[in-house]
Amino acid sequence: MLKLVLLTVVLTLIECRDIVVIKYTKPILSFTLTADNRGIQYVVFTFLVKDVRYKTNGVITSEGWQYQTSQINLLGVDKVEAYATAYDQKHGIRLKTPKSTLLLKNDQHLPRPGRRIRGAVIFRDDFNSINPANWDYEISMYGGMTWEFQVYTNEPRNVFTKNGMLYIQPTPTISDPRFDDNFLRNGVMDVASKLHLVPGHAQCLSFYCLHDIWGYCTNKNNYGCHREGKFGLLPPVMSGKIMSKPTLRYGIVEIRARIPKGDWLWPGISMLPRQNVYGEFPRSGQIDIMESRGNPGPYGVNSFSSTLHWGVDWKNDRWQFTTVDKRGNSWHESFHTWRLEWTPNSMNIFVDNDRVLEVRPDAGFWNLGRFTGRNIWGAAGKMAPFDTDFFMSLKVSVGGVSGYFSDERNWERKKPWADNSLKAAEDFWNGRNEWLPTWQGDKAALIVDWVEFKNF
């Protein structure tokens, strides 16, 4: 027992020596971990500048694991905080350092960044209407691998323009006079049909209600086109998702928008590949310019994330290496401008001209992700899979079982479903007396002022 106690003390002392050394020699900001390299496959540095959290992979050098950058704006910054997480070959955590802090003097601040990258406008929409030449609707119950709770529609109550702005607004399915609670539990929703079945419904002739649904379906995955309530509650929420017909490969994307407020709302502004050149998600990449949660508090409307998704399959999506959470006051209270600058060498995302995320895969995303085996992007350049034509997606999702609305989080109002529940959508719907009052009119809508694409 004494030997075990002594061994524990020694190991603890060794771990305590592993810290991140932060240095700033104008204009280079560097982070170094001088840990014993045995058993370490890769190291992720996490550092905080103002309210922006950055994550990036280190490289092994003669000084240890290290990351250097000259792209972080330190103007007005008093300190930089950082810690490192080291992983083994199976992606298990080998060690995690305590937080280190570098205090900055006024004369150490970087100068303001130069003029932004400029380009020629190839697409702009000011949303005086929803132009079918510019946008397609998603019509489907498919909720991704996250099994979200909405059906995307082209209903004017869910996707519309007003005063020169686009609104994507979720509504309870039963607010549509064609549907009621009995339909959600016992009906048949076939989004590509002009009929829906409600056994015993008083307003139906025989077994069929002769109502026009939406007439077509855009995504059949996960029973996206046809579901029956007897096998699980039909989508209790109708919402909207539109996708741009114009695409971009390298250039600038800008969008001015206000995010929604309301429990369990999940707005997203993303760029997705027009063709899955390298395979299904996440092989062909996905750029989430902005995602947020409509709940109150630091993990709701007081923060948003910017993320790149990429990997060999959904279990090995390396999004954790290329994501940032931006904290602050409520992002819902006013409009903000998000900007993606996408070059053959890097990806940068800004909000209101402040850089949120910087990704420079100097040795390619395969090496950045520390993958082994055959490189699925091998014949392409270092930006693969982010080297093909991408379109814009604007949406408001609801709920889901991916952990995005974590069961462990202390939400202001209790989460009405568990991610491992076999009837998560029904549990969500049964708790509507708590969350539905938080969806207050236009406040529950993603509102977009304008969108613009530029090429170089």
Short mmCIF file of C-alpha atoms in Angstrom, two decimals:
data_model
loop_
_atom_site.label_atom_id
_atom_site.label_comp_id
_atom_site.label_asym_id
_atom_site.label_seq_id
_atom_site.Cartn_x
_atom_site.Cartn_y
_atom_site.Cartn_z
CA MET A 1 0.00 0.00 0.00
CA LEU A 2 2.86 2.40 0.87
CA LYS A 3 4.52 1.72 -2.50
CA LEU A 4 1.24 2.45 -4.29
CA VAL A 5 0.84 5.76 -2.45
CA LEU A 6 4.43 6.78 -3.25
CA LEU A 7 3.97 5.84 -6.90
CA THR A 8 0.80 7.94 -7.09
CA VAL A 9 2.62 10.93 -5.60
CA VAL A 10 5.50 10.57 -8.07
CA LEU A 11 3.14 10.32 -11.06
CA THR A 12 1.23 13.37 -9.88
CA LEU A 13 4.46 15.37 -9.63
CA ILE A 14 5.45 14.33 -13.15
CA GLU A 15 2.07 15.43 -14.52
CA CYS A 16 2.35 18.77 -12.73
CA ARG A 17 5.61 19.53 -14.57
CA ASP A 18 3.79 19.28 -17.92
CA ILE A 19 2.70 22.81 -18.70
CA VAL A 20 2.28 24.91 -21.81
CA VAL A 21 4.94 27.58 -22.25
CA ILE A 22 3.45 30.62 -23.99
CA LYS A 23 5.78 33.09 -25.70
CA TYR A 24 5.17 36.18 -27.78
CA THR A 25 7.96 37.60 -29.93
CA LYS A 26 6.32 40.08 -32.24
CA PRO A 27 4.58 38.98 -34.43
CA ILE A 28 4.84 35.27 -33.45
CA LEU A 29 2.68 33.80 -30.69
CA SER A 30 3.90 30.31 -29.75
CA PHE A 31 2.79 27.49 -27.47
CA THR A 32 5.15 24.68 -26.44
CA LEU A 33 4.58 21.50 -24.45
CA THR A 34 7.81 19.83 -23.31
CA ALA A 35 6.17 16.62 -22.08
CA ASP A 36 7.71 13.16 -22.30
CA ASN A 37 6.80 12.09 -25.83
CA ARG A 38 6.41 8.39 -25.05
CA GLY A 39 2.96 7.17 -25.98
CA ILE A 40 1.83 10.54 -27.37
CA GLN A 41 0.45 10.43 -30.92
CA TYR A 42 -0.66 14.06 -31.20
CA VAL A 43 -1.25 17.18 -29.10
CA VAL A 44 -4.10 19.70 -29.29
CA PHE A 45 -3.46 23.20 -27.96
CA THR A 46 -6.48 25.15 -26.69
CA PHE A 47 -5.94 28.85 -26.11
CA LEU A 48 -8.18 31.75 -25.16
CA VAL A 49 -7.81 35.30 -26.46
CA LYS A 50 -10.49 37.67 -25.18
CA ASP A 51 -13.73 35.72 -25.59
CA VAL A 52 -12.51 33.53 -28.44
CA ARG A 53 -11.40 29.95 -27.84
CA TYR A 54 -9.03 28.42 -30.42
CA LYS A 55 -8.12 24.76 -30.91
CA THR A 56 -5.26 23.59 -33.10
CA ASN A 57 -2.86 20.68 -33.52
CA GLY A 58 0.78 20.99 -32.52
CA VAL A 59 3.78 19.62 -34.38
CA ILE A 60 6.76 17.87 -32.85
CA THR A 61 9.94 19.98 -32.76
CA SER A 62 13.31 19.82 -31.03
CA GLU A 63 11.75 21.85 -28.20
CA GLY A 64 8.72 19.58 -27.82
CA TRP A 65 5.19 19.81 -29.20
CA GLN A 66 4.61 23.29 -30.55
CA TYR A 67 2.21 25.59 -32.38
CA GLN A 68 3.09 29.03 -33.76
CA THR A 69 0.93 31.69 -35.39
CA SER A 70 1.23 35.29 -36.52
CA GLN A 71 -2.47 35.62 -37.36
CA ILE A 72 -3.98 36.32 -33.93
CA ASN A 73 -4.97 39.94 -33.30
CA LEU A 74 -3.71 40.86 -29.81
CA LEU A 75 -4.69 44.52 -29.97
CA GLY A 76 -6.12 45.45 -26.57
CA VAL A 77 -5.48 41.97 -25.16
CA ASP A 78 -4.07 41.80 -21.62
CA LYS A 79 -3.45 38.06 -21.40
CA VAL A 80 -3.39 34.80 -23.34
CA GLU A 81 -4.38 31.55 -21.62
CA ALA A 82 -3.65 28.05 -22.91
CA TYR A 83 -3.61 24.37 -22.05
CA ALA A 84 -2.70 21.23 -23.99
CA THR A 85 -4.31 17.82 -24.33
CA ALA A 86 -2.13 14.91 -25.49
CA TYR A 87 -3.67 11.84 -27.13
CA ASP A 88 -2.44 8.31 -27.77
CA GLN A 89 -2.82 6.27 -30.98
CA LYS A 90 -6.37 5.28 -30.06
CA HIS A 91 -7.32 8.94 -29.48
CA GLY A 92 -7.45 8.42 -25.73
CA ILE A 93 -6.30 11.29 -23.51
CA ARG A 94 -2.71 10.72 -22.38
CA LEU A 95 -2.42 13.92 -20.36
CA LYS A 96 -4.09 17.29 -19.94
CA THR A 97 -2.10 20.22 -18.62
CA PRO A 98 -3.29 22.92 -16.24
CA LYS A 99 -3.98 26.33 -17.74
CA SER A 100 -0.99 28.61 -18.38
CA THR A 101 -1.22 32.40 -18.65
CA LEU A 102 0.91 34.95 -20.50
CA LEU A 103 0.40 38.57 -19.41
CA LEU A 104 0.92 41.11 -22.18
CA LYS A 105 2.25 44.63 -21.95
CA ASN A 106 0.83 47.45 -24.05
CA ASP A 107 3.86 47.54 -26.34
CA GLN A 108 3.45 43.84 -27.13
CA HIS A 109 0.12 44.19 -28.86
CA LEU A 110 -0.03 43.33 -32.50
CA PRO A 111 -1.01 46.11 -34.92
CA ARG A 112 -4.47 46.11 -36.37
CA PRO A 113 -4.85 43.68 -39.26
CA GLY A 114 -4.62 45.09 -42.75
CA ARG A 115 -7.46 45.49 -45.17
CA ARG A 116 -9.63 42.45 -45.63
CA ILE A 117 -9.31 40.26 -48.69
CA ARG A 118 -11.40 41.72 -51.50
CA GLY A 119 -13.04 40.02 -54.45
CA ALA A 120 -15.63 40.36 -57.18
CA VAL A 121 -19.27 39.79 -56.20
CA ILE A 122 -20.65 36.73 -58.00
CA PHE A 123 -23.86 36.33 -55.98
CA ARG A 124 -25.91 38.55 -53.68
CA ASP A 125 -29.42 38.27 -52.31
CA ASP A 126 -31.16 41.05 -50.36
CA PHE A 127 -34.28 38.92 -49.87
CA ASN A 128 -36.95 41.14 -51.32
CA SER A 129 -38.43 37.74 -52.16
CA ILE A 130 -37.34 34.11 -52.14
CA ASN A 131 -36.00 33.84 -55.66
CA PRO A 132 -36.33 30.26 -57.00
CA ALA A 133 -33.35 30.97 -59.26
CA ASN A 134 -31.23 31.39 -56.11
CA TRP A 135 -32.63 28.93 -53.57
CA ASP A 136 -33.99 25.40 -53.22
CA TYR A 137 -36.12 24.23 -50.29
CA GLU A 138 -35.39 21.15 -48.23
CA ILE A 139 -38.63 19.13 -47.94
CA SER A 140 -37.93 16.21 -45.63
CA MET A 141 -38.22 14.72 -42.17
CA TYR A 142 -34.53 13.76 -42.35
CA GLY A 143 -32.88 15.14 -39.24
CA GLY A 144 -29.33 14.07 -40.00
CA MET A 145 -27.40 11.61 -37.87
CA THR A 146 -28.64 13.68 -34.93
CA TRP A 147 -32.32 12.71 -35.48
CA GLU A 148 -33.64 16.23 -34.97
CA PHE A 149 -37.35 16.69 -34.31
CA GLN A 150 -38.48 18.91 -37.20
CA VAL A 151 -39.82 18.40 -40.69
CA TYR A 152 -38.46 20.94 -43.17
CA THR A 153 -41.19 22.47 -45.32
CA ASN A 154 -41.74 25.20 -47.89
CA GLU A 155 -44.72 26.54 -45.94
CA PRO A 156 -44.97 30.37 -45.98
CA ARG A 157 -45.30 30.31 -42.20
CA ASN A 158 -41.86 28.66 -41.93
CA VAL A 159 -39.88 30.34 -44.72
CA PHE A 160 -40.84 33.83 -45.86
CA THR A 161 -39.57 37.34 -46.53
CA LYS A 162 -40.71 40.53 -44.83
CA ASN A 163 -39.37 44.07 -45.11
CA GLY A 164 -36.46 42.91 -47.25
CA MET A 165 -35.35 40.13 -44.90
CA LEU A 166 -35.54 36.34 -44.90
CA TYR A 167 -37.26 34.62 -41.97
CA ILE A 168 -36.85 30.94 -41.10
CA GLN A 169 -39.29 30.33 -38.28
CA PRO A 170 -40.22 27.03 -36.60
CA THR A 171 -43.83 26.37 -35.63
CA PRO A 172 -45.61 23.47 -33.90
CA THR A 173 -46.92 21.05 -36.50
CA ILE A 174 -50.39 21.18 -34.94
CA SER A 175 -50.56 24.93 -35.62
CA ASP A 176 -51.27 23.85 -39.21
CA PRO A 177 -55.03 23.09 -39.44
CA ARG A 178 -54.28 19.91 -41.41
CA PHE A 179 -52.65 18.28 -38.39
CA ASP A 180 -53.50 17.62 -34.76
CA ASP A 181 -52.08 15.67 -31.82
CA ASN A 182 -53.86 12.50 -32.94
CA PHE A 183 -52.17 12.80 -36.32
CA LEU A 184 -48.73 13.08 -34.70
CA ARG A 185 -49.31 9.87 -32.77
CA ASN A 186 -51.32 7.80 -35.26
CA GLY A 187 -51.13 9.39 -38.68
CA VAL A 188 -48.94 8.82 -41.71
CA MET A 189 -46.76 11.63 -43.03
CA ASP A 190 -45.70 11.14 -46.63
CA VAL A 191 -44.17 14.47 -47.59
CA ALA A 192 -44.07 13.58 -51.30
CA SER A 193 -47.78 12.76 -51.41
CA LYS A 194 -50.93 14.82 -51.69
CA LEU A 195 -52.60 12.54 -49.12
CA HIS A 196 -52.02 11.81 -45.47
CA LEU A 197 -53.66 9.05 -43.51
CA VAL A 198 -55.37 9.64 -40.16
CA PRO A 199 -57.30 6.56 -39.01
CA GLY A 200 -60.69 7.51 -37.57
CA HIS A 201 -60.26 11.25 -38.10
CA ALA A 202 -63.71 12.86 -38.09
CA GLN A 203 -62.93 15.15 -41.02
CA CYS A 204 -61.64 12.38 -43.29
CA LEU A 205 -63.53 10.50 -45.96
CA SER A 206 -62.88 6.80 -45.41
CA PHE A 207 -59.30 6.71 -44.08
CA TYR A 208 -57.81 9.52 -46.13
CA CYS A 209 -57.73 13.26 -45.67
CA LEU A 210 -57.52 14.82 -49.12
CA HIS A 211 -55.05 17.53 -48.17
CA ASP A 212 -52.14 18.61 -50.31
CA ILE A 213 -48.94 18.00 -48.30
CA TRP A 214 -45.79 19.19 -50.10
CA GLY A 215 -45.77 17.03 -53.19
CA TYR A 216 -42.08 16.10 -53.22
CA CYS A 217 -39.27 14.96 -50.94
CA THR A 218 -35.63 16.01 -51.14
CA ASN A 219 -34.00 13.53 -48.73
CA LYS A 220 -35.23 10.01 -48.02
CA ASN A 221 -32.51 9.08 -45.49
CA ASN A 222 -33.64 8.16 -41.96
CA TYR A 223 -37.23 7.81 -43.20
CA GLY A 224 -37.14 11.40 -44.39
CA CYS A 225 -39.99 10.95 -46.89
CA HIS A 226 -42.40 8.57 -45.16
CA ARG A 227 -43.15 7.87 -41.50
CA GLU A 228 -46.02 6.39 -39.50
CA GLY A 229 -46.96 7.71 -36.07
CA LYS A 230 -47.61 4.23 -34.68
CA PHE A 231 -43.86 3.57 -34.89
CA GLY A 232 -42.90 6.81 -33.16
CA LEU A 233 -44.19 10.36 -32.94
CA LEU A 234 -44.23 12.22 -36.25
CA PRO A 235 -42.21 15.46 -36.34
CA PRO A 236 -43.86 17.79 -33.81
CA VAL A 237 -42.28 20.91 -35.35
CA MET A 238 -42.31 22.35 -38.87
CA SER A 239 -39.34 24.50 -39.81
CA GLY A 240 -37.33 25.66 -42.80
CA LYS A 241 -34.07 25.02 -44.58
CA ILE A 242 -33.05 26.59 -47.89
CA MET A 243 -29.97 25.89 -49.99
CA SER A 244 -28.31 28.22 -52.48
CA LYS A 245 -28.10 27.27 -56.13
CA PRO A 246 -24.96 29.40 -56.63
CA THR A 247 -21.78 27.78 -55.32
CA LEU A 248 -18.30 28.92 -54.38
CA ARG A 249 -14.86 27.34 -54.40
CA TYR A 250 -12.38 29.68 -52.73
CA GLY A 251 -13.50 33.22 -52.08
CA ILE A 252 -15.48 35.19 -49.52
CA VAL A 253 -18.90 34.50 -48.03
CA GLU A 254 -20.63 37.20 -46.00
CA ILE A 255 -24.00 37.12 -44.30
CA ARG A 256 -25.74 39.58 -41.99
CA ALA A 257 -28.19 37.84 -39.68
CA ARG A 258 -29.80 37.68 -36.27
CA ILE A 259 -29.95 34.31 -34.53
CA PRO A 260 -33.20 33.04 -32.94
CA LYS A 261 -34.05 32.79 -29.27
CA GLY A 262 -36.17 29.93 -27.92
CA ASP A 263 -35.47 26.72 -26.04
CA TRP A 264 -33.99 23.85 -28.08
CA LEU A 265 -33.72 25.84 -31.33
CA TRP A 266 -30.59 25.05 -33.37
CA PRO A 267 -29.89 27.64 -36.10
CA GLY A 268 -27.19 27.01 -38.67
CA ILE A 269 -25.39 28.94 -41.41
CA SER A 270 -23.25 26.45 -43.33
CA MET A 271 -21.47 25.69 -46.59
CA LEU A 272 -21.83 22.15 -47.92
CA PRO A 273 -20.35 20.34 -50.94
CA ARG A 274 -22.50 20.37 -54.08
CA GLN A 275 -21.15 16.93 -54.96
CA ASN A 276 -19.76 14.49 -52.41
CA VAL A 277 -16.56 14.13 -54.40
CA TYR A 278 -14.74 12.27 -51.62
CA GLY A 279 -17.75 10.39 -50.24
CA GLU A 280 -20.52 10.90 -47.71
CA PHE A 281 -20.26 13.13 -44.62
CA PRO A 282 -17.73 14.01 -43.34
CA ARG A 283 -15.39 12.85 -46.14
CA SER A 284 -16.32 15.72 -48.45
CA GLY A 285 -16.24 18.37 -45.72
CA GLN A 286 -18.70 20.82 -44.18
CA ILE A 287 -18.15 24.43 -43.10
CA ASP A 288 -20.37 25.58 -40.24
CA ILE A 289 -19.92 29.34 -40.29
CA MET A 290 -22.29 29.72 -37.35
CA GLU A 291 -24.24 27.35 -35.13
CA SER A 292 -25.95 28.24 -31.89
CA ARG A 293 -28.61 27.19 -29.41
CA GLY A 294 -31.69 29.27 -28.67
CA ASN A 295 -31.68 28.59 -24.94
CA PRO A 296 -30.69 31.36 -22.51
CA GLY A 297 -27.27 31.43 -20.91
CA PRO A 298 -23.60 30.82 -21.77
CA TYR A 299 -24.29 27.64 -23.77
CA GLY A 300 -27.28 29.18 -25.55
CA VAL A 301 -27.68 32.57 -27.21
CA ASN A 302 -24.64 33.92 -25.35
CA SER A 303 -22.35 31.84 -27.55
CA PHE A 304 -22.00 30.44 -31.04
CA SER A 305 -19.53 28.08 -32.67
CA SER A 306 -17.68 28.01 -35.98
CA THR A 307 -16.54 24.56 -37.10
CA LEU A 308 -15.06 22.59 -39.99
CA HIS A 309 -16.19 18.96 -40.30
CA TRP A 310 -13.86 16.49 -42.04
CA GLY A 311 -12.80 12.89 -41.56
CA VAL A 312 -12.95 9.34 -42.87
CA ASP A 313 -16.40 8.59 -41.37
CA TRP A 314 -18.82 10.12 -38.89
CA LYS A 315 -17.13 8.35 -35.96
CA ASN A 316 -13.80 9.88 -36.99
CA ASP A 317 -14.98 13.39 -37.77
CA ARG A 318 -12.07 15.59 -36.63
CA TRP A 319 -14.23 18.66 -36.01
CA GLN A 320 -12.74 19.01 -32.51
CA PHE A 321 -9.46 20.14 -34.12
CA THR A 322 -11.12 22.93 -36.11
CA THR A 323 -13.78 24.49 -33.92
CA VAL A 324 -14.10 27.61 -31.80
CA ASP A 325 -16.78 28.75 -29.34
CA LYS A 326 -17.29 32.50 -29.29
CA ARG A 327 -18.73 33.73 -25.99
CA GLY A 328 -20.21 37.12 -25.18
CA ASN A 329 -23.49 38.79 -24.44
CA SER A 330 -26.60 37.58 -26.23
CA TRP A 331 -25.93 37.19 -29.96
CA HIS A 332 -29.70 37.30 -30.44
CA GLU A 333 -30.21 40.92 -29.43
CA SER A 334 -28.84 42.46 -32.64
CA PHE A 335 -27.70 41.63 -36.16
CA HIS A 336 -24.14 40.47 -36.79
CA THR A 337 -22.07 39.94 -39.91
CA TRP A 338 -20.28 36.62 -40.34
CA ARG A 339 -17.55 36.30 -42.96
CA LEU A 340 -15.74 33.26 -44.35
CA GLU A 341 -12.43 33.88 -46.14
CA TRP A 342 -11.51 30.69 -47.99
CA THR A 343 -8.24 30.45 -49.90
CA PRO A 344 -6.19 27.57 -51.38
CA ASN A 345 -4.07 27.77 -48.20
CA SER A 346 -6.36 28.60 -45.30
CA MET A 347 -9.84 29.06 -43.89
CA ASN A 348 -10.75 32.02 -41.67
CA ILE A 349 -14.12 32.87 -40.12
CA PHE A 350 -14.93 36.30 -38.67
CA VAL A 351 -17.83 37.90 -36.86
CA ASP A 352 -18.14 41.69 -37.06
CA ASN A 353 -14.53 41.78 -38.39
CA ASP A 354 -13.15 39.84 -35.39
CA ARG A 355 -11.42 36.59 -36.34
CA VAL A 356 -13.11 33.60 -34.74
CA LEU A 357 -11.47 30.60 -36.41
CA GLU A 358 -8.22 30.17 -38.34
CA VAL A 359 -7.27 26.89 -40.02
CA ARG A 360 -4.02 26.46 -41.98
CA PRO A 361 -3.50 22.80 -42.93
CA ASP A 362 0.09 23.27 -44.08
CA ALA A 363 0.63 19.52 -44.45
CA GLY A 364 -2.97 18.78 -45.46
CA PHE A 365 -6.02 17.72 -43.48
CA TRP A 366 -4.98 14.06 -43.49
CA ASN A 367 -1.87 14.89 -41.47
CA LEU A 368 -3.72 17.47 -39.39
CA GLY A 369 -6.15 14.73 -38.35
CA ARG A 370 -3.34 12.24 -37.59
CA PHE A 371 -5.05 9.61 -39.71
CA THR A 372 -3.29 6.40 -40.68
CA GLY A 373 -3.65 4.11 -43.69
CA ARG A 374 -4.62 5.21 -47.18
CA ASN A 375 -5.13 8.95 -47.55
CA ILE A 376 -8.67 9.31 -48.94
CA TRP A 377 -7.73 12.79 -50.21
CA GLY A 378 -4.27 11.70 -51.37
CA ALA A 379 -4.36 12.85 -55.00
CA ALA A 380 -5.80 16.26 -54.12
CA GLY A 381 -4.14 19.35 -52.65
CA LYS A 382 -3.67 20.27 -49.01
CA MET A 383 -7.10 21.94 -48.71
CA ALA A 384 -8.95 18.72 -49.63
CA PRO A 385 -11.75 18.04 -48.88
CA PHE A 386 -12.33 21.81 -48.91
CA ASP A 387 -11.37 22.20 -52.57
CA THR A 388 -14.68 21.65 -54.38
CA ASP A 389 -17.83 23.70 -55.06
CA PHE A 390 -19.85 24.42 -51.90
CA PHE A 391 -23.37 25.85 -51.55
CA MET A 392 -24.90 27.74 -48.61
CA SER A 393 -27.45 26.20 -46.25
CA LEU A 394 -29.65 28.31 -43.94
CA LYS A 395 -31.79 26.46 -41.41
CA VAL A 396 -33.36 26.24 -37.99
CA SER A 397 -33.34 22.72 -36.57
CA VAL A 398 -34.94 21.63 -33.30
CA GLY A 399 -33.58 19.28 -30.64
CA GLY A 400 -32.00 15.97 -31.58
CA VAL A 401 -30.10 13.19 -29.83
CA SER A 402 -26.48 13.93 -30.77
CA GLY A 403 -25.51 15.55 -27.48
CA TYR A 404 -25.54 19.05 -28.94
CA PHE A 405 -28.09 19.79 -26.22
CA SER A 406 -26.17 17.84 -23.61
CA ASP A 407 -28.00 15.79 -20.98
CA GLU A 408 -25.28 16.86 -18.53
CA ARG A 409 -25.72 20.59 -19.02
CA ASN A 410 -27.51 22.60 -16.34
CA TRP A 411 -30.10 24.24 -18.59
CA GLU A 412 -32.30 27.02 -17.24
CA ARG A 413 -35.35 24.88 -18.02
CA LYS A 414 -34.98 21.13 -17.69
CA LYS A 415 -34.36 19.27 -20.91
CA PRO A 416 -37.52 17.19 -21.49
CA TRP A 417 -35.84 14.29 -23.30
CA ALA A 418 -32.74 12.13 -22.90
CA ASP A 419 -30.44 11.45 -25.82
CA ASN A 420 -30.65 7.70 -25.28
CA SER A 421 -34.46 7.66 -25.13
CA LEU A 422 -36.25 5.55 -27.75
CA LYS A 423 -39.04 8.14 -27.80
CA ALA A 424 -37.03 11.35 -27.58
CA ALA A 425 -39.29 13.31 -29.96
CA GLU A 426 -42.38 12.30 -27.99
CA ASP A 427 -40.75 13.28 -24.69
CA PHE A 428 -39.81 16.62 -26.24
CA TRP A 429 -43.37 17.18 -27.45
CA ASN A 430 -44.90 16.17 -24.12
CA GLY A 431 -42.79 18.88 -22.45
CA ARG A 432 -44.08 21.66 -24.72
CA ASN A 433 -45.77 23.58 -21.90
CA GLU A 434 -42.26 24.48 -20.73
CA TRP A 435 -40.46 25.28 -24.00
CA LEU A 436 -43.18 26.51 -26.36
CA PRO A 437 -43.79 29.78 -24.44
CA THR A 438 -40.12 30.67 -25.08
CA TRP A 439 -40.77 30.73 -28.86
CA GLN A 440 -42.06 34.29 -29.04
CA GLY A 441 -42.99 35.29 -32.59
CA ASP A 442 -40.18 36.67 -34.74
CA LYS A 443 -37.74 36.22 -31.87
CA ALA A 444 -37.78 32.49 -32.63
CA ALA A 445 -36.77 33.08 -36.26
CA LEU A 446 -33.39 33.14 -37.94
CA ILE A 447 -33.55 36.50 -39.74
CA VAL A 448 -31.17 37.13 -42.64
CA ASP A 449 -30.65 40.63 -44.03
CA TRP A 450 -28.40 39.72 -46.97
CA VAL A 451 -25.98 37.12 -48.33
CA GLU A 452 -23.01 37.70 -50.62
CA PHE A 453 -20.44 35.48 -52.39
CA LYS A 454 -17.21 36.88 -53.83
CA ASN A 455 -14.47 35.15 -55.77
CA PHE A 456 -10.83 36.20 -56.01
#
